Amino acid sequence: MANFFTVGKYRPHNRRDHRHELPCMTIQIGAIRFDTYDWSLGGFRIDDYRGRPPVGEVVRISELSYSLENSVSVDCRATVTRIILGKNQVAFAFNKLDEAAFDFLEKASMQRLTLLSSAGK
């Protein structure tokens, strides 16, 4: 029987890498693309993941993108860390980032600062 860890609402966790909402990251798991709620070098949160994967399940990520012009093929692994029932959200932690993914996420973090500074104008 699969173990599920659920929470009633999203709550912050003590994490080394802060999660970002901008730019909206799209992640491809298998043949399906998901928009993230938030992401960081440490992980991400998505919704509409069919089948409610068990906590501990490892998935393969083959692409990261935040626009048509900014995407990269990657070979990464992430583990399901929690499922948020009622919101149909699943949180993942990266447990293997290849160099292309790490560089891309760092670039996206810099893009976030550009988006935030232009929104404040």
Short mmCIF file of C-alpha atoms in Angstrom, two decimals:
data_model
loop_
_atom_site.label_atom_id
_atom_site.label_comp_id
_atom_site.label_asym_id
_atom_site.label_seq_id
_atom_site.Cartn_x
_atom_site.Cartn_y
_atom_site.Cartn_z
CA MET A 1 0.00 0.00 0.00
CA ALA A 2 1.35 3.43 -0.93
CA ASN A 3 2.14 5.96 1.76
CA PHE A 4 0.70 9.45 1.31
CA PHE A 5 1.63 12.51 3.33
CA THR A 6 -1.01 15.19 3.06
CA VAL A 7 -1.46 18.66 4.44
CA GLY A 8 -4.59 20.74 4.68
CA LYS A 9 -2.97 23.88 3.36
CA TYR A 10 0.33 24.93 1.88
CA ARG A 11 2.75 26.00 4.55
CA PRO A 12 6.33 27.19 4.28
CA HIS A 13 9.11 24.76 5.07
CA ASN A 14 12.64 25.32 6.20
CA ARG A 15 14.54 25.06 2.96
CA ARG A 16 17.91 26.17 1.78
CA ASP A 17 16.70 27.29 -1.65
CA HIS A 18 13.79 29.74 -1.69
CA ARG A 19 10.93 28.92 -4.03
CA HIS A 20 9.94 31.33 -6.83
CA GLU A 21 6.63 31.79 -8.64
CA LEU A 22 8.15 33.85 -11.49
CA PRO A 23 8.96 33.13 -14.18
CA CYS A 24 6.37 30.37 -14.48
CA MET A 25 8.43 27.24 -15.03
CA THR A 26 7.14 24.39 -17.18
CA ILE A 27 8.51 20.93 -16.44
CA GLN A 28 8.14 17.86 -18.61
CA ILE A 29 7.70 14.59 -16.73
CA GLY A 30 7.54 11.71 -19.16
CA ALA A 31 5.43 12.92 -22.07
CA ILE A 32 3.37 15.40 -20.00
CA ARG A 33 4.18 19.08 -19.42
CA PHE A 34 3.25 20.74 -16.12
CA ASP A 35 3.25 24.40 -15.10
CA THR A 36 4.72 24.88 -11.64
CA TYR A 37 3.24 26.85 -8.75
CA ASP A 38 6.71 27.50 -7.44
CA TRP A 39 10.21 26.20 -8.03
CA SER A 40 13.78 26.46 -6.83
CA LEU A 41 17.08 24.68 -7.21
CA GLY A 42 15.73 22.30 -4.59
CA GLY A 43 12.35 21.35 -6.07
CA PHE A 44 8.97 22.40 -7.40
CA ARG A 45 5.21 22.10 -6.90
CA ILE A 46 2.68 21.23 -9.62
CA ASP A 47 -0.99 20.35 -9.92
CA ASP A 48 -3.11 17.98 -11.97
CA TYR A 49 -0.74 15.03 -11.56
CA ARG A 50 -2.96 12.06 -12.34
CA GLY A 51 -2.90 8.97 -10.21
CA ARG A 52 -1.60 10.57 -6.99
CA PRO A 53 1.93 9.19 -6.98
CA PRO A 54 3.14 7.82 -3.66
CA VAL A 55 5.53 9.83 -1.56
CA GLY A 56 9.00 8.63 -2.43
CA GLU A 57 8.26 7.92 -6.10
CA VAL A 58 11.06 9.10 -8.39
CA VAL A 59 10.23 10.72 -11.74
CA ARG A 60 12.43 11.65 -14.71
CA ILE A 61 12.34 15.23 -15.99
CA SER A 62 13.31 15.69 -19.62
CA GLU A 63 12.72 19.40 -20.22
CA LEU A 64 12.59 22.71 -18.36
CA SER A 65 11.23 25.93 -19.86
CA TYR A 66 9.84 29.32 -18.94
CA SER A 67 9.11 30.61 -22.44
CA LEU A 68 9.29 29.41 -26.03
CA GLU A 69 12.75 30.95 -26.34
CA ASN A 70 14.00 29.62 -23.01
CA SER A 71 13.88 25.86 -22.76
CA VAL A 72 16.44 23.12 -22.30
CA SER A 73 16.53 19.34 -22.56
CA VAL A 74 17.70 17.83 -19.29
CA ASP A 75 18.10 14.49 -17.57
CA CYS A 76 16.98 15.06 -13.99
CA ARG A 77 15.35 13.05 -11.24
CA ALA A 78 12.92 14.32 -8.63
CA THR A 79 11.19 12.60 -5.73
CA VAL A 80 7.60 13.13 -4.59
CA THR A 81 7.87 14.70 -1.14
CA ARG A 82 4.22 15.45 -0.37
CA ILE A 83 0.72 15.54 -1.79
CA ILE A 84 -1.66 18.36 -0.97
CA LEU A 85 -5.18 16.98 -1.15
CA GLY A 86 -8.01 19.35 -1.98
CA LYS A 87 -5.68 21.32 -4.22
CA ASN A 88 -4.54 18.31 -6.25
CA GLN A 89 -0.94 19.48 -5.87
CA VAL A 90 2.22 17.43 -5.66
CA ALA A 91 5.55 18.68 -4.31
CA PHE A 92 8.83 17.29 -5.61
CA ALA A 93 12.45 17.59 -4.49
CA PHE A 94 15.21 17.41 -7.07
CA ASN A 95 17.60 14.61 -6.20
CA LYS A 96 19.66 14.82 -9.38
CA LEU A 97 20.19 17.96 -11.44
CA ASP A 98 22.42 17.71 -14.47
CA GLU A 99 24.63 20.67 -15.40
CA ALA A 100 22.19 21.95 -18.03
CA ALA A 101 19.32 21.97 -15.51
CA PHE A 102 21.38 23.70 -12.83
CA ASP A 103 22.52 26.41 -15.26
CA PHE A 104 18.98 26.86 -16.57
CA LEU A 105 17.48 27.23 -13.08
CA GLU A 106 20.15 29.77 -12.14
CA LYS A 107 19.35 31.72 -15.32
CA ALA A 108 15.62 31.56 -14.48
CA SER A 109 16.40 32.94 -11.01
CA MET A 110 18.08 35.93 -12.64
CA GLN A 111 15.11 36.30 -15.00
CA ARG A 112 12.88 36.42 -11.90
CA LEU A 113 14.77 39.47 -10.65
CA THR A 114 14.30 41.16 -14.04
CA LEU A 115 10.55 40.42 -13.98
CA LEU A 116 10.18 41.70 -10.42
CA SER A 117 12.09 44.91 -11.08
CA SER A 118 10.05 45.70 -14.21
CA ALA A 119 6.77 44.95 -12.39
CA GLY A 120 7.66 47.53 -9.75
CA LYS A 121 7.97 50.32 -12.32
#
